[in-house]
Amino acid sequence: MVTGVFDAAVIGAGAAGMMAAAQAGQRGLRVVLLDHAEKLGEKIRISGGGRCNFTNIGTTPANFFSQNPNFCRSALAAYTPRDFIGLVERHGISWHEKHRGQLFCDDSSESIIAMLRRECDAGKVAWRMACTIKSLTRQADDFRLDTSQGEIRARQVVLATGGMAIPQLGATDFALGMARQFGLKVVEPRPALVPLTFDAQQWAPFGLLSGIALEAAVRCGSGKSRTEFLEDLLFTHRGLSGPAILQISSYWNPGEAIMLDLAPGKRLGDEWVAGKSGNRQALVSVLAALWSRRLAEQWLASEPGQDGTALGAMRLADMPDKTLRGLAERIHNWTLHPTGTAGYKKAEVMRGGVDTRGIDQKTMQTKSVPGLYFVGEALDVTGWLGGYNFQWAWASGAACGRSLHKAA
Ligand SMILES: Cc1cc2nc3c(=O)[nH]c(=O)nc-3n(C[C@H](O)[C@H](O)[C@H](O)COP(=O)(O)OP(=O)(O)OC[C@H]3O[C@@H](n4cnc5c(N)ncnc54)[C@H](O)[C@@H]3O)c2cc1C
């Protein structure tokens, strides 16, 4: 039984889907928004530690990772962080900048969900939640959605079901399946913004450092593909996490090494050699002034001793230059081989997704199937940590919502 005929059906009532539906609805289109979840906007709710890092005022295309890096330019330029801040302020939501351009709600991410809901209501968007989409087919000029709430027909369909991160919150690969069904290419999806894991035996000594955080420069790749971030690093039982690792995880490929500089901006070898004369400080104290004592002790315990004496107990003045420089080199270039990632259960986003070479960058419409759109994280556009992924969701949603049109 056909339960509704619409200009556009938006599948996925998350960040990008609500933005697209609201924009189209407010332009007078008949829009229906469908989601299989019971609760609206779960990822927005848990984002930013419950305060939603809703944008980054420094957003540029360089903050995104994709096989088609220029694709995001047009949508990001047409809907900027300023545009979203304007929306947030019109709804009376107070916000603050935490650091590096990251904007958070003062109160709770619930206010962003409520705002998007009000925006959809202002566009008279019809809701179908919790609604399972059993199939999506194209017949003549219309799309037909067979759902748990009956059949829906729409001239245009927007796939806004996001990526696969946090399946326990209902994330699925629905958009990727639909892309393949309609003959579009998919860039291999992988967990991103995710902790990295290491061989359990090799990691055991560092597992004792779980909970220690410090600023580090982390890099991977070489030549043109070399990527580096300066962020906080966190030791965990199974490996490494914290913003530095989450950022580099989006660029890391299985089998590759990552390199960490645990004293970024310093030249420890030169400093130590120049300052060692008469310096009676134990090496462990020198390192403990740089990091926490626990890390200093553990690091030196894993270093080879000097003539039978544990390195930590030795005084700076007594250390040969070569030994000091060797130690400094290992601190500035700590090379690790992750065995994998903590997976979609712990990832913040999915990298890869629908290949954007098959999508129009101004409208988010597929080039090969008229009326079929993809927005948000389902596309092969992955933002850095720090509000960029939401900015992409808003910008791609807005680009799509503005270009959807009324059925003739
Ligand atoms: C823990 C965590 C914290 C995060 N914090 C931030 C942050 O602070 N800042 C930031 O920029 N980004 C953050 N992100 C990333 C951000 O949440 C996503 O990039 C963003 O939500 C993507 O928007 P989207 O609309 O494409 O997908 P989503 O917001 O994930 O929405 C997809 C919607 O589709 C629905 N859906 C999925 N499958 C189906 C299906 N088969 N049928 C019907 N409906 C379906 C889902 O229920 C969901 O409502 C965080 C992510 C996580 C996991």
mmCIF file with all atom_site columns, C-alpha atoms in Angstrom, residues 13 33-40 117 127-134 147-150:
data_model
loop_
_atom_site.group_PDB
_atom_site.id
_atom_site.type_symbol
_atom_site.label_atom_id
_atom_site.label_alt_id
_atom_site.label_comp_id
_atom_site.label_asym_id
_atom_site.label_entity_id
_atom_site.label_seq_id
_atom_site.pdbx_PDB_ins_code
_atom_site.Cartn_x
_atom_site.Cartn_y
_atom_site.Cartn_z
_atom_site.occupancy
_atom_site.B_iso_or_equiv
_atom_site.pdbx_formal_charge
_atom_site.auth_seq_id
_atom_site.auth_comp_id
_atom_site.auth_asym_id
_atom_site.auth_atom_id
_atom_site.pdbx_PDB_model_num
ATOM 1  C CA . ALA A 1 13  ? 17.854 11.364 10.029 1.00 0.00 ? 13  ALA A CA 1
ATOM 2  C CA . LEU A 1 33  ? 12.701 11.726 6.501  1.00 0.00 ? 33  LEU A CA 1
ATOM 3  C CA . LEU A 1 34  ? 13.123 8.040  7.358  1.00 0.00 ? 34  LEU A CA 1
ATOM 4  C CA . ASP A 1 35  ? 15.355 6.413  9.958  1.00 0.00 ? 35  ASP A CA 1
ATOM 5  C CA . HIS A 1 36  ? 15.463 2.947  11.445 1.00 0.00 ? 36  HIS A CA 1
ATOM 6  C CA . ALA A 1 37  ? 16.502 4.255  14.872 1.00 0.00 ? 37  ALA A CA 1
ATOM 7  C CA . GLU A 1 38  ? 14.108 4.683  17.775 1.00 0.00 ? 38  GLU A CA 1
ATOM 8  C CA . LYS A 1 39  ? 15.907 7.787  19.003 1.00 0.00 ? 39  LYS A CA 1
ATOM 9  C CA . LEU A 1 40  ? 16.760 10.796 16.870 1.00 0.00 ? 40  LEU A CA 1
ATOM 10 C CA . ARG A 1 117 ? 14.224 19.007 14.499 1.00 0.00 ? 117 ARG A CA 1
ATOM 11 C CA . TRP A 1 127 ? 8.823  11.647 9.765  1.00 0.00 ? 127 TRP A CA 1
ATOM 12 C CA . ARG A 1 128 ? 9.020  7.871  9.538  1.00 0.00 ? 128 ARG A CA 1
ATOM 13 C CA . MET A 1 129 ? 10.840 6.525  12.611 1.00 0.00 ? 129 MET A CA 1
ATOM 14 C CA . ALA A 1 130 ? 11.600 3.776  13.590 1.00 0.00 ? 130 ALA A CA 1
ATOM 15 C CA . CYS A 1 131 ? 11.225 2.592  10.033 1.00 0.00 ? 131 CYS A CA 1
ATOM 16 C CA . THR A 1 132 ? 13.085 -0.182 8.238  1.00 0.00 ? 132 THR A CA 1
ATOM 17 C CA . ILE A 1 133 ? 13.795 0.278  4.553  1.00 0.00 ? 133 ILE A CA 1
ATOM 18 C CA . LYS A 1 134 ? 13.423 -3.143 2.946  1.00 0.00 ? 134 LYS A CA 1
ATOM 19 C CA . THR A 1 147 ? 9.399  0.090  4.253  1.00 0.00 ? 147 THR A CA 1
ATOM 20 C CA . SER A 1 148 ? 8.105  -1.359 7.497  1.00 0.00 ? 148 SER A CA 1
ATOM 21 C CA . GLN A 1 149 ? 5.601  1.532  7.429  1.00 0.00 ? 149 GLN A CA 1
ATOM 22 C CA . GLY A 1 150 ? 4.300  0.879  3.938  1.00 0.00 ? 150 GLY A CA 1
#
